[in-house]
Structure formats: structure tokens, C-alpha cells
Tab-separated table of C-alpha atoms in Angstrom:
chain	number	residue	atom	x	y	z
A	450	MET	CA	180.032	127.772	172.748
A	451	ILE	CA	178.142	128.236	176.014
A	452	ILE	CA	175.213	125.991	175.079
A	453	SER	CA	177.448	123.224	173.741
A	454	SER	CA	179.632	123.537	176.863
A	455	LEU	CA	176.585	123.163	179.109
A	456	MET	CA	175.421	120.036	177.291
A	457	LEU	CA	178.943	118.593	177.370
A	458	LEU	CA	179.268	119.358	181.080
A	459	LEU	CA	175.998	117.580	181.833
A	460	LEU	CA	176.898	114.560	179.704
A	461	LEU	CA	180.362	114.271	181.246
A	462	GLY	CA	178.793	114.642	184.674
A	463	GLY	CA	176.425	111.791	183.848
A	464	ILE	CA	179.252	109.571	182.608
A	465	PHE	CA	181.392	110.261	185.678
A	466	ALA	CA	178.405	109.655	187.943
A	467	TRP	CA	177.758	106.317	186.223
A	468	PHE	CA	181.299	104.991	186.451
A	469	LEU	CA	182.403	106.436	189.784
A	470	ASP	CA	179.346	105.476	191.848
A	471	SER	CA	180.483	101.840	191.993
A	472	LYS	CA	183.885	102.925	193.312
A	473	PHE	CA	182.846	105.704	195.696
A	474	ASP	CA	179.547	105.248	197.483
A	475	ASN	CA	177.082	108.155	197.066
A	476	SER	CA	179.429	109.929	194.664
A	477	ALA	CA	176.859	109.887	191.802
A	478	ARG	CA	174.443	112.289	193.442
A	479	TRP	CA	177.187	114.713	194.434
A	480	ILE	CA	178.584	114.662	190.893
A	481	ALA	CA	175.100	115.221	189.490
A	482	LEU	CA	174.503	118.101	191.901
A	483	ALA	CA	177.838	119.668	190.972
A	484	ALA	CA	177.125	119.291	187.228
A	485	THR	CA	173.649	120.830	187.393
A	486	SER	CA	174.601	123.622	189.820
A	487	SER	CA	177.705	124.624	187.861
A	488	SER	CA	175.709	124.547	184.597
A	489	LEU	CA	173.176	126.994	186.020
A	490	LEU	CA	175.936	129.197	187.421
A	491	PHE	CA	177.870	129.258	184.123
A	492	PHE	CA	174.728	130.148	182.159
A	493	ILE	CA	173.843	133.001	184.538
A	494	VAL	CA	177.396	134.355	184.298
A	495	PHE	CA	177.187	134.137	180.499
A	496	LEU	CA	173.904	136.078	180.459
A	497	ALA	CA	175.237	138.707	182.859
A	498	ASN	CA	178.271	139.370	180.679
A	499	SER	CA	176.679	138.904	177.263
A	500	GLU	CA	176.132	141.854	174.955
A	501	LEU	CA	173.769	139.902	172.709
A	502	ASN	CA	170.273	141.229	172.038
A	503	PHE	CA	168.079	138.327	173.079
A	504	ALA	CA	164.990	139.968	171.634
A	505	GLN	CA	166.112	138.391	168.382
A	506	LEU	CA	167.418	134.967	167.560
A	507	ASN	CA	171.217	134.876	167.910
A	508	THR	CA	173.047	132.037	166.175
A	509	LEU	CA	175.904	131.112	168.507
A	510	GLN	CA	177.397	128.239	166.513
A	511	ARG	CA	176.955	127.127	162.941
A	512	VAL	CA	179.243	124.432	161.579
A	513	SER	CA	178.706	121.750	158.961
A	514	TRP	CA	177.723	118.374	160.388
A	515	ILE	CA	176.527	116.096	157.530
A	516	SER	CA	177.797	118.085	154.584
A	517	PHE	CA	176.261	116.116	151.685
A	518	LEU	CA	172.782	116.777	153.149
A	519	ASN	CA	173.700	120.324	154.216
A	520	ILE	CA	172.831	119.455	157.827
A	521	GLU	CA	174.508	121.743	160.322
A	522	TYR	CA	175.293	121.848	164.003
A	523	ALA	CA	173.513	125.178	164.435
A	524	ILE	CA	172.801	126.534	167.936
A	525	GLY	CA	170.953	129.778	168.601
A	526	ILE	CA	169.076	131.385	171.454
A	527	ASP	CA	166.726	134.262	172.021
A	528	TYR	CA	164.786	135.373	175.072
A	529	LEU	CA	162.330	132.464	174.873
A	530	SER	CA	165.201	129.967	174.712
A	531	VAL	CA	166.955	131.721	177.590
A	532	LEU	CA	163.836	131.468	179.774
A	533	MET	CA	163.319	127.803	179.002
A	534	ILE	CA	166.988	126.920	179.569
A	535	LEU	CA	167.013	128.775	182.900
A	536	LEU	CA	163.876	126.882	183.942
A	537	THR	CA	165.444	123.581	182.852
A	538	LEU	CA	168.689	124.131	184.742
A	539	ALA	CA	166.924	125.353	187.890
A	540	LEU	CA	164.619	122.317	187.918
A	541	SER	CA	167.521	119.972	187.172
A	542	ILE	CA	168.949	120.863	190.597
A	543	ILE	CA	165.538	120.142	192.137
A	544	CYS	CA	165.502	116.778	190.319
A	545	VAL	CA	168.840	115.809	191.860
A	546	LEU	CA	167.769	116.881	195.351
A	547	VAL	CA	164.445	115.020	195.289
A	548	SER	CA	166.299	111.885	194.114
A	549	TRP	CA	168.796	112.107	196.993
A	550	GLN	CA	167.233	109.386	199.168
A	551	GLU	CA	164.637	107.980	196.777
A	552	ILE	CA	167.049	106.339	194.325
A	553	GLN	CA	169.080	103.541	195.880
A	554	ASP	CA	169.355	101.100	192.971
A	555	LYS	CA	171.711	101.655	190.006
A	556	ARG	CA	172.284	105.235	191.140
A	557	GLY	CA	175.105	105.953	188.735
A	558	PHE	CA	173.109	104.850	185.695
A	559	TYR	CA	170.077	106.753	187.016
A	560	TYR	CA	171.946	110.040	187.194
A	561	PHE	CA	173.478	109.412	183.777
A	562	ASN	CA	169.993	109.127	182.260
A	563	LEU	CA	168.752	112.152	184.200
A	564	LEU	CA	171.611	114.375	183.072
A	565	ALA	CA	171.493	113.048	179.495
A	566	SER	CA	167.804	113.914	179.280
A	567	ILE	CA	168.474	117.416	180.629
A	568	ALA	CA	171.271	117.895	178.081
A	569	GLY	CA	168.867	116.841	175.327
A	570	ILE	CA	166.244	119.307	176.557
A	571	ILE	CA	168.760	122.166	176.415
A	572	GLY	CA	169.549	121.076	172.859
A	573	VAL	CA	165.854	121.171	171.959
A	574	PHE	CA	165.568	124.741	173.259
A	575	SER	CA	168.581	125.935	171.281
A	576	ALA	CA	168.827	123.962	168.012
A	577	VAL	CA	168.157	126.068	164.914
A	578	ASP	CA	168.789	123.316	162.395
A	579	LEU	CA	165.658	121.196	162.198
A	580	PHE	CA	167.531	117.910	161.784
A	581	LEU	CA	169.622	118.780	164.847
A	582	PHE	CA	166.415	119.692	166.657
A	583	PHE	CA	165.009	116.236	165.876
A	584	PHE	CA	168.252	114.635	167.080
A	585	PHE	CA	168.023	116.411	170.431
A	586	TRP	CA	164.297	115.591	170.617
A	587	GLU	CA	165.192	111.893	170.543
A	588	VAL	CA	168.118	112.349	172.953
A	589	MET	CA	165.690	113.968	175.379
A	590	LEU	CA	163.062	111.219	175.171
A	591	LEU	CA	165.052	107.981	175.290
A	592	PRO	CA	166.692	108.560	178.720
A	593	MET	CA	163.301	109.670	180.066
A	594	THR	CA	161.813	106.370	178.907
A	595	ALA	CA	164.588	104.576	180.806
A	596	LEU	CA	163.919	106.624	183.947
A	597	ILE	CA	160.268	105.553	183.911
A	598	ALA	CA	160.930	101.907	182.969
A	599	VAL	CA	163.762	101.209	185.431
A	600	TRP	CA	163.098	103.422	188.468
A	601	GLY	CA	159.334	103.897	188.210
A	602	HIS	CA	156.550	102.440	190.341
A	603	GLU	CA	154.434	99.286	190.058
A	604	ASN	CA	153.161	99.725	186.467
A	605	ARG	CA	156.292	101.380	185.151
A	606	ILE	CA	156.784	99.085	182.150
A	607	PHE	CA	153.278	99.758	180.813
A	608	ALA	CA	153.706	103.491	181.367
A	609	ALA	CA	157.136	103.545	179.728
A	610	ILE	CA	155.913	101.626	176.659
A	611	LYS	CA	152.898	103.914	176.313
A	612	PHE	CA	155.115	107.005	176.675
A	613	PHE	CA	157.554	105.592	174.122
A	614	ILE	CA	154.878	104.722	171.551
A	615	PHE	CA	153.136	108.102	171.771
A	616	THR	CA	156.347	110.066	171.560
A	617	GLN	CA	157.902	107.967	168.807
A	618	VAL	CA	154.808	107.999	166.604
A	619	SER	CA	154.551	111.762	166.991
A	620	SER	CA	158.309	112.094	166.404
A	621	LEU	CA	157.986	110.093	163.180
A	622	LEU	CA	155.267	112.463	162.040
A	623	MET	CA	157.487	115.439	162.845
A	624	LEU	CA	160.437	113.866	160.997
A	625	THR	CA	158.219	113.401	157.951
A	626	ALA	CA	157.236	117.069	158.123
A	627	ILE	CA	160.903	118.100	158.476
A	628	ILE	CA	161.926	116.068	155.416
A	629	ALA	CA	158.978	117.421	153.425
A	630	MET	CA	159.894	120.965	154.463
A	631	ALA	CA	163.518	120.445	153.357
A	632	TYR	CA	162.279	119.014	150.055
A	633	SER	CA	160.047	122.053	149.591
A	634	HIS	CA	163.049	124.296	150.216
A	635	VAL	CA	164.969	122.480	147.462
A	636	THR	CA	162.032	122.800	145.104
A	637	ILE	CA	161.570	126.526	145.737
A	638	THR	CA	165.158	127.750	146.162
A	639	GLY	CA	167.240	125.005	144.557
A	640	GLN	CA	169.192	124.489	147.785
A	641	LEU	CA	168.773	121.816	150.432
A	642	SER	CA	168.638	123.354	153.888
A	643	PHE	CA	167.463	122.424	157.370
A	644	TYR	CA	168.447	125.827	158.800
A	645	TYR	CA	165.599	127.523	160.648
A	646	GLN	CA	166.333	131.019	159.361
A	647	ASP	CA	166.282	129.753	155.766
A	648	TRP	CA	162.881	128.190	156.342
A	649	LEU	CA	161.521	131.414	157.876
A	650	SER	CA	162.072	133.266	154.606
A	651	MET	CA	160.497	130.538	152.438
A	652	GLU	CA	157.022	131.154	151.020
A	653	LEU	CA	155.046	127.956	150.670
A	654	PRO	CA	151.756	127.431	148.813
A	655	GLN	CA	148.992	127.452	151.424
A	656	ASN	CA	147.747	123.937	150.731
A	657	ILE	CA	151.257	122.552	151.343
A	658	ALA	CA	151.890	124.815	154.343
A	659	ARG	CA	148.723	123.592	156.035
A	660	TRP	CA	149.714	119.917	155.759
A	661	LEU	CA	153.266	120.567	156.963
A	662	MET	CA	152.016	122.718	159.826
A	663	LEU	CA	149.693	119.898	160.847
A	664	GLY	CA	152.603	117.443	161.034
A	665	PHE	CA	154.486	119.703	163.431
A	666	PHE	CA	151.331	120.607	165.357
A	667	ILE	CA	150.375	116.999	166.153
A	668	ALA	CA	153.904	116.178	167.333
A	669	PHE	CA	153.980	119.146	169.686
A	670	ALA	CA	150.354	118.723	170.805
A	671	VAL	CA	151.248	115.212	171.986
A	672	LYS	CA	154.077	116.616	174.051
A	673	LEU	CA	152.112	119.620	175.397
A	674	PRO	CA	149.778	117.586	175.896
A	675	SER	CA	146.364	118.444	174.476
A	676	ILE	CA	143.239	116.356	174.129
A	677	PRO	CA	142.803	113.937	172.383
A	678	VAL	CA	146.501	112.939	172.382
A	679	HIS	CA	147.115	113.293	176.113
A	680	SER	CA	146.542	109.805	177.516
A	681	TRP	CA	150.239	108.957	177.892
A	682	LEU	CA	150.738	111.712	180.460
A	683	PRO	CA	148.794	110.504	183.542
A	684	ASP	CA	150.412	107.059	183.372
A	685	ALA	CA	153.907	108.423	182.784
A	686	HIS	CA	153.615	110.992	185.579
A	687	THR	CA	152.137	108.505	188.022
A	688	GLN	CA	154.667	105.760	187.434
A	689	ALA	CA	157.814	107.861	187.025
A	690	PRO	CA	160.151	108.431	189.974
A	691	THR	CA	159.738	111.846	191.598
A	692	ALA	CA	162.507	113.467	189.568
A	693	GLY	CA	161.013	111.997	186.390
A	694	SER	CA	157.646	113.546	187.210
A	695	VAL	CA	159.299	116.893	188.015
A	696	LEU	CA	161.205	116.840	184.735
A	697	LEU	CA	158.178	115.696	182.713
A	698	ALA	CA	155.785	118.309	184.094
A	699	GLY	CA	158.286	121.060	184.690
A	700	VAL	CA	160.183	120.985	181.422
A	701	LEU	CA	159.248	118.273	178.907
A	702	LEU	CA	155.714	119.579	178.482
A	703	LYS	CA	157.245	122.980	177.760
A	704	THR	CA	159.102	121.562	174.769
A	705	GLY	CA	155.685	121.047	173.182
A	706	ALA	CA	154.693	124.659	173.754
A	707	TYR	CA	158.112	125.827	172.597
A	708	GLY	CA	157.696	123.830	169.401
A	709	LEU	CA	154.253	125.315	168.805
A	710	ILE	CA	155.695	128.826	169.066
A	711	ARG	CA	158.958	128.323	167.221
A	712	PHE	CA	158.047	125.792	164.532
A	713	VAL	CA	154.289	126.023	164.058
A	714	ILE	CA	153.172	129.625	164.527
A	715	PHE	CA	156.262	131.385	163.187
A	716	LEU	CA	157.069	128.999	160.355
A	717	PHE	CA	153.451	128.707	159.200
A	718	PRO	CA	151.711	131.939	160.289
A	719	ASP	CA	148.841	131.855	157.799
A	720	ALA	CA	148.256	128.127	158.211
A	721	SER	CA	148.322	128.536	161.988
A	722	GLN	CA	145.714	131.266	161.847
A	723	TRP	CA	143.583	129.077	159.621
A	724	PHE	CA	143.959	126.226	162.130
A	725	ALA	CA	143.016	128.389	165.128
A	726	PHE	CA	139.360	127.387	164.759
A	727	ILE	CA	140.434	123.888	165.847
A	728	ALA	CA	143.358	124.693	168.165
A	729	VAL	CA	141.453	127.198	170.312
A	730	PRO	CA	138.552	124.825	171.132
A	731	LEU	CA	141.113	122.094	171.855
A	732	GLY	CA	142.787	124.444	174.340
A	733	ALA	CA	139.549	125.465	176.008
A	734	PHE	CA	138.245	121.927	176.354
A	735	SER	CA	141.650	120.719	177.591
A	736	VAL	CA	141.291	123.210	180.448
A	737	ILE	CA	137.873	121.861	181.447
A	738	TYR	CA	138.672	118.200	180.778
A	739	GLY	CA	141.912	118.320	182.767
A	740	ALA	CA	140.248	120.041	185.713
A	741	LYS	CA	137.318	117.587	185.727
A	742	LEU	CA	139.583	114.526	185.595
A	743	ALA	CA	141.925	115.972	188.230
A	744	PHE	CA	138.969	116.343	190.610
A	745	ALA	CA	137.999	112.699	190.046
A	746	GLN	CA	141.420	111.251	190.972
A	747	ARG	CA	142.355	109.689	194.296
A	748	ASP	CA	146.009	109.220	193.352
A	749	ILE	CA	147.833	112.442	194.249
A	750	LYS	CA	150.298	112.222	191.336
A	751	ARG	CA	147.536	111.421	188.886
A	752	MET	CA	145.601	114.459	190.144
A	753	VAL	CA	148.577	116.731	189.528
A	754	ALA	CA	149.115	115.106	186.113
A	755	TYR	CA	145.577	115.891	184.949
A	756	SER	CA	145.923	119.415	186.316
A	757	SER	CA	148.890	119.832	183.947
A	758	ILE	CA	146.628	119.055	180.993
A	759	SER	CA	144.295	121.774	182.230
A	760	HIS	CA	147.050	124.362	182.616
A	761	MET	CA	148.590	123.578	179.244
A	762	GLY	CA	145.140	124.154	177.750
A	763	PHE	CA	145.521	127.808	178.741
A	764	VAL	CA	148.778	127.908	176.788
A	765	MET	CA	147.199	126.429	173.653
A	766	LEU	CA	144.279	128.848	173.888
A	767	ALA	CA	146.591	131.841	174.383
A	768	LEU	CA	149.051	130.988	171.614
A	769	PHE	CA	146.407	130.488	168.939
A	770	SER	CA	144.578	133.669	169.914
A	771	PHE	CA	147.298	135.652	168.120
A	772	ASN	CA	147.242	138.409	170.656
A	773	ALA	CA	150.384	139.838	172.255
A	774	LEU	CA	148.853	140.005	175.743
A	775	ALA	CA	147.795	136.370	175.508
A	776	TYR	CA	151.247	135.516	174.182
A	777	LYS	CA	152.844	137.070	177.277
A	778	GLY	CA	150.392	135.147	179.427
A	779	ALA	CA	151.348	131.902	177.702
A	780	ILE	CA	155.049	132.471	178.366
A	781	ILE	CA	154.451	133.329	182.044
A	782	THR	CA	152.177	130.287	182.370
A	783	LEU	CA	154.917	128.041	180.991
A	784	VAL	CA	157.396	129.227	183.608
A	785	ALA	CA	154.846	129.326	186.441
A	786	HIS	CA	153.475	125.862	185.694
A	787	GLY	CA	157.019	124.526	185.455
A	788	LEU	CA	157.659	125.706	189.004
A	789	SER	CA	154.286	124.878	190.563
A	790	SER	CA	153.974	121.413	189.015
A	791	ALA	CA	157.548	120.629	190.052
A	792	ALA	CA	156.618	121.728	193.562
A	793	LEU	CA	153.483	119.558	193.679
A	794	PHE	CA	155.258	116.473	192.335
A	795	SER	CA	158.106	117.033	194.811
A	796	LEU	CA	155.473	117.265	197.544
A	797	ALA	CA	153.872	114.024	196.340
A	798	GLY	CA	157.290	112.352	196.438
A	799	MET	CA	157.901	113.559	200.008
A	800	ILE	CA	154.539	112.153	201.130
A	801	TYR	CA	155.144	108.861	199.298
A	802	SER	CA	158.540	108.449	200.951
A	803	ARG	CA	156.784	108.625	204.337
A	804	ILE	CA	153.628	106.512	203.867
A	805	HIS	CA	154.469	104.547	200.679
A	806	SER	CA	151.132	105.387	199.139
A	807	ARG	CA	149.797	107.961	196.702
A	808	ASP	CA	146.159	107.289	197.599
A	809	LEU	CA	144.424	110.319	199.108
A	810	SER	CA	142.068	108.032	201.044
A	811	ALA	CA	145.093	106.725	202.967
A	812	MET	CA	146.053	110.254	203.984
A	813	GLY	CA	144.648	112.712	206.484
A	814	GLY	CA	145.697	114.784	209.455
A	815	PHE	CA	149.257	115.284	208.247
A	816	TRP	CA	149.221	118.832	209.566
A	817	HIS	CA	149.682	117.666	213.159
A	818	GLY	CA	152.957	115.935	212.482
A	819	ALA	CA	154.205	117.990	209.529
A	820	PRO	CA	153.045	121.614	209.743
A	821	ARG	CA	155.877	122.945	207.577
A	822	LEU	CA	155.070	120.415	204.855
A	823	GLY	CA	151.404	121.383	205.184
A	824	GLY	CA	152.222	125.058	204.802
A	825	PHE	CA	154.089	124.436	201.592
A	826	ALA	CA	151.313	122.141	200.343
A	827	LEU	CA	148.764	124.913	200.873
A	828	VAL	CA	150.951	127.445	199.057
A	829	PHE	CA	151.661	125.150	196.110
A	830	ALA	CA	148.004	124.127	195.751
A	831	SER	CA	147.073	127.824	195.874
A	832	ALA	CA	149.667	128.616	193.224
A	833	ALA	CA	148.218	125.919	190.974
A	834	PHE	CA	144.721	127.418	191.096
A	835	GLY	CA	146.052	130.907	190.458
A	836	LEU	CA	146.146	132.714	193.797
A	837	PRO	CA	147.041	136.417	193.234
A	838	GLY	CA	150.584	137.126	194.344
A	839	LEU	CA	151.910	133.914	192.865
A	840	ALA	CA	153.170	133.444	189.320
A	841	ASN	CA	150.354	131.281	187.918
A	842	PHE	CA	147.820	134.068	188.470
A	843	ILE	CA	149.715	136.467	186.202
A	844	GLY	CA	150.024	133.915	183.406
A	845	GLU	CA	146.413	132.769	183.431
A	846	PHE	CA	145.053	136.299	183.847
A	847	LEU	CA	146.982	137.635	180.843
A	848	SER	CA	146.122	134.554	178.786
A	849	LEU	CA	142.406	134.926	179.415
A	850	VAL	CA	142.301	138.699	178.929
A	851	GLY	CA	144.239	138.477	175.668
A	852	ALA	CA	142.327	135.480	174.337
A	853	PHE	CA	138.947	137.016	175.230
A	854	LYS	CA	139.475	139.724	172.608
A	855	GLN	CA	139.621	137.113	169.869
A	856	PHE	CA	137.592	134.154	171.136
A	857	PRO	CA	135.210	135.302	173.918
A	858	LEU	CA	133.095	132.114	174.003
A	859	TYR	CA	136.000	129.674	174.279
A	860	THR	CA	137.770	131.963	176.755
A	861	ALA	CA	134.653	131.995	178.939
A	862	ILE	CA	134.575	128.201	178.819
A	863	ALA	CA	138.262	128.015	179.733
A	864	ALA	CA	137.752	130.434	182.636
A	865	LEU	CA	135.504	127.838	184.274
A	866	GLY	CA	138.629	125.750	184.662
A	867	LEU	CA	139.855	128.210	187.289
A	868	ILE	CA	136.933	127.198	189.489
A	869	GLY	CA	137.736	123.545	188.900
A	870	SER	CA	141.382	124.036	189.792
A	871	ALA	CA	140.430	125.712	193.082
A	872	ILE	CA	138.171	122.763	193.928
A	873	TYR	CA	140.677	119.995	193.234
A	874	GLY	CA	143.444	122.021	194.875
A	875	MET	CA	141.468	122.227	198.104
A	876	VAL	CA	140.481	118.555	197.841
A	877	LEU	CA	144.179	117.673	197.614
A	878	PHE	CA	145.082	119.773	200.646
A	879	GLN	CA	142.125	118.872	202.848
A	880	SER	CA	142.290	115.149	202.077
A	881	SER	CA	145.923	114.930	203.050
A	882	PHE	CA	146.460	117.501	205.805
A	883	HIS	CA	143.067	117.971	207.467
A	884	GLY	CA	140.698	115.546	209.167
A	885	PRO	CA	141.536	112.716	211.569
A	886	THR	CA	145.138	111.523	211.590
A	887	LYS	CA	145.398	108.235	209.677
A	888	VAL	CA	149.185	107.993	209.589
A	889	GLU	CA	151.753	109.827	211.662
A	890	ILE	CA	154.426	111.408	209.499
A	891	THR	CA	157.550	113.398	210.234
A	892	ASP	CA	158.008	116.943	209.018
A	893	ILE	CA	160.355	117.915	206.205
A	894	ASN	CA	164.106	117.770	206.709
A	895	SER	CA	166.582	120.472	205.715
A	896	ARG	CA	167.036	119.137	202.145
A	897	GLU	CA	163.276	119.040	201.557
A	898	LEU	CA	162.928	122.465	203.147
A	899	THR	CA	165.508	123.804	200.672
A	900	VAL	CA	163.616	122.328	197.693
A	901	ASN	CA	160.250	123.706	198.813
A	902	ALA	CA	161.602	127.098	199.857
A	903	CYS	CA	163.402	127.643	196.524
A	904	LEU	CA	160.313	126.789	194.491
A	905	PHE	CA	158.077	128.944	196.703
A	906	LEU	CA	160.415	131.942	196.475
A	907	LEU	CA	160.567	131.691	192.674
A	908	LEU	CA	156.761	131.498	192.449
A	909	LEU	CA	156.453	134.483	194.781
A	910	LEU	CA	159.137	136.461	192.960
A	911	LEU	CA	157.439	136.067	189.574
A	912	GLY	CA	154.029	136.671	191.115
A	913	LEU	CA	155.044	139.961	192.729
A	914	PHE	CA	157.470	141.115	190.052
A	915	PRO	CA	156.237	139.682	186.720
A	916	GLU	CA	158.118	142.472	184.939
A	917	LEU	CA	161.260	140.430	185.453
A	918	VAL	CA	159.946	138.312	182.565
A	919	LEU	CA	157.406	140.612	180.928
A	920	LYS	CA	159.719	143.565	180.324
A	921	GLN	CA	161.525	141.615	177.625
A	922	LEU	CA	158.417	140.254	175.973
A	923	PRO	CA	157.084	143.393	174.220
A	924	THR	CA	160.351	143.635	172.310
A	925	LEU	CA	160.250	139.935	171.680
A	926	ALA	CA	156.664	140.140	170.464
A	927	SER	CA	157.670	142.926	168.139
A	928	ALA	CA	160.710	141.147	166.705
A	929	TRP	CA	159.431	137.604	166.695
A	930	GLY	CA	155.877	138.659	166.354
A	931	GLU	CA	156.220	139.940	162.812
A	932	PRO	CA	154.265	136.896	161.620
A	933	LEU	CA	151.632	137.819	164.198
A	934	VAL	CA	151.342	141.227	162.628
A	935	ALA	CA	151.142	139.690	159.201
A	936	ILE	CA	148.483	137.206	160.083
A	937	GLY	CA	146.783	139.320	162.688
A	938	LYS	CA	145.293	141.650	160.069
A	939	GLY	CA	143.856	144.044	162.571
A	940	VAL	CA	144.720	142.096	165.667
A	941	SER	CA	146.539	144.515	167.958
A	942	LEU	CA	149.828	143.580	169.524
A	943	CYS	CA	148.842	145.699	172.510
């Protein structure tokens, strides 16, 4: 019941925020903060007292929903789901805090959409009925579209339409694959089922498995994003309000990676291995392409957006290398990028609130007036290019070492992206905080200091003590990684 309770708490919080903000000024943000903080607290208490073995998938709820189609409300979590839900809830508090002063129009409705999207994301990370998964996928995306369209910047309508079209077309493709998979289950077993565990035990003919895998892969590659289906991301990130950018980069992109792991690699292990000859080059070139385009940007949010494409390329490369070390690196990278990208977009929002511009050419010399903001900017830029001691370094290092065993050429190409990320990271910092002072700005206040300090401490904690995450992953790789063993055929799980 814990997952359903969390989603209900967030939805009720959103509804209360919507209706009470008109009666009590500023109540919406306090309600949203209470809903997100209590959700994180309840989930941590649940984990601390749970006796479940999260190395395997635990079905927490399974009740009939649409009985004549055998569709169920089935919720389950394992260690991967736990990590992603913790990341989502932690960043949801950051989203509320960075919206504190930025959102002044229709605040109640804004926080309703924010909390509804977060509830949908938690559903995505825990649904084990594929129809329910699709339902939560849509619940997650529609409020996000509203956040961009209503509270975004100057070209928000264009960005929202582009985001909507990309996600809906890819969702339609995924729905087609889900229906085809259910039909295949009827054909093979004589029983209609959308339950994930039932699908895991189904053996499909390879020609059919490859087509179905491709349907899921394209849907999740759009969300990751990977070239050539990435073009929605820079516009959406740039035009979204700060919290929208934090949620998009910090969590929504992770739903794509989560889908690749849960519904592509483990449902279609042989087809995924066959497809690696395409997926791995896509990952490697996404790293280089994202880094190159990030360097060319003068809009600070657009630069961070393209850097996300580069970092998610590491994840694609690692996942389709079918190596346990690379798999661990991919999981660490997901968490680390969630934190570092949230930090950089929060930083961009703090700068925008002071100078009302995202253009790097309008910035310069900020260090004199805002040394604490500059210190955090240097740390977050360093985290993004993988400075040892911070979490991103662990993720990218493990990804590259693991992937090199299987695909040395493409891994070498991807490694060049590390140089690119260091260059655009320094360009971002030097353009804004060094040089002659173009605009005087004030330093961060206590709320902004709290946001930056929390994100920095989490990045440092995972960078210095990666075992906090990694110690669970060998067991997870062993339990979940059975398909890896099957398809690895000689590939060591390390």
C-alpha cells in the first residue's frame, strides 16, 4: 500500500493546493512542500522497517482493475525502483523550493500539475502491469506539458506542442507494442495478461520479439533521449519553468532508461543483444553530439539540456554492453545525473531570477557579488564533467570500463565526450562568473543555499561512498541479470 499511499498523498496535496491557494495566500507552496516532504519521509520509514528483499521484484499490490481484459492494478518494486523513487521524491522537494518565488500566477493549479506529474512518475517506476504502466506514463506527461505551456518562457507553446507530439507518438508506438505483446501471450498461453511477470516467462519467436522490442525501444529512446529522436529536449528544457527543467532532466529522462532496463533488455534479452550493434553506436555518438552542441550554446539552459543528451549516451552505451560493471555504472550515472542536472538547472533559474536572461554573453563577473553562488556553480559544473570525488565520476568510470570490454572502439569514442564536458563546463563557469562585471547580482538567500547545499552533499556522498548504491547492485545483477547471463554467452558479470 505504500506506493499507492504516496501517489494518493501527492494527488490530494495537489488538489488541496489548487483549491486552497485562492482562499489562503501562499498556502499552495506550503501544502506542496508538506506533501513532498512527508512522502519522502514515509518512504524512508517504510524502507527502514521493511523486511522485503529488494534484490528481486516484490509485488506489493495486485488487484483486478478491468476484469474482462484481465488488466490489473499491480504495483511492485525492487532495488532499481526504490532508487528511482527516492530520487524522484528528493527532487520533488527541490522542485517546490525552486518554484517558491518564481511562480506567482495560478500557483494552486501549478502545484497541482507538479504534484500530479510526480505521482505519475512514481507510478511509472512501480507499475508491473503494462497497461497500468502506460496509464501512469500518460499521467506523468500531460501535467508536464501543462507546466511548460502555461508557466514556461517566451516560446513555451511551441516547446510544449513539440514535447507533446514527440511523447505522444512514441507513446502510441509503445501502446501498440503492449497490445501486440498481450496478443502474443494469448496466442502462446491461451490467457490474456498484461502482468509483467507473466511476460517474463513467455518465449517469443525471435522475429516477433525483435519487432516488439523495437516498439518499446523507440518509445524509451525518445524519453532518454538519444539521437536521432532527441530534438524535443532542448526546447522543452529551455522553455520550461525551473522546476519543470529540474523534473525533466532529473527524473523524466530516467523513465526512459528505466524502461530500457525493465521492458527492453529483460523482456527481450536475445533481441536486445541483437540490437546492440545499433544501440551502442547511438549511445557513443549521443555522447559526442551532446557535448559538441552543448559547447556551441549561448543559452545556459540549452547548454545544460544538450549536456543531458551527452550523459544519457553513457547510459545507453553501458546498458547495451551487457556487462555487469557497465550496468552498475549506468545506474550510478542515472542517480548522479539526476542530481547534477537538477543542480545546474536550479542554478540557471537562480541566475535568471536576478538578470532575467539566460544568455551567457549577458553574464560575467558574478563572482564579485555572489561568491557563494559561484562556488556552487563551480562544484556543479565539475560534477557534470566527472570530477573525482563526486558521483558522476563513479558512474561514467564504471560505464566506460565495463563497456570497453565489449565495444572498445565505441567506448573510446564516447570517452572523448569527457573532454568535451570539461570544456563546456568551464565555458559555463567562466562566462558567467569570471571576467568584467556586466551585471551586479546578489548572492544566494537561505532557501537557495538549502537547495544547493542539499544537492552538493548528495553528490559528494555518492562520490565518496558509492557503495551506498553499489553494494546492492551485485545481488540485483545476479537476480535480475539472469537474462544477461543467458544472452551474455561468455560475457562475465564481474
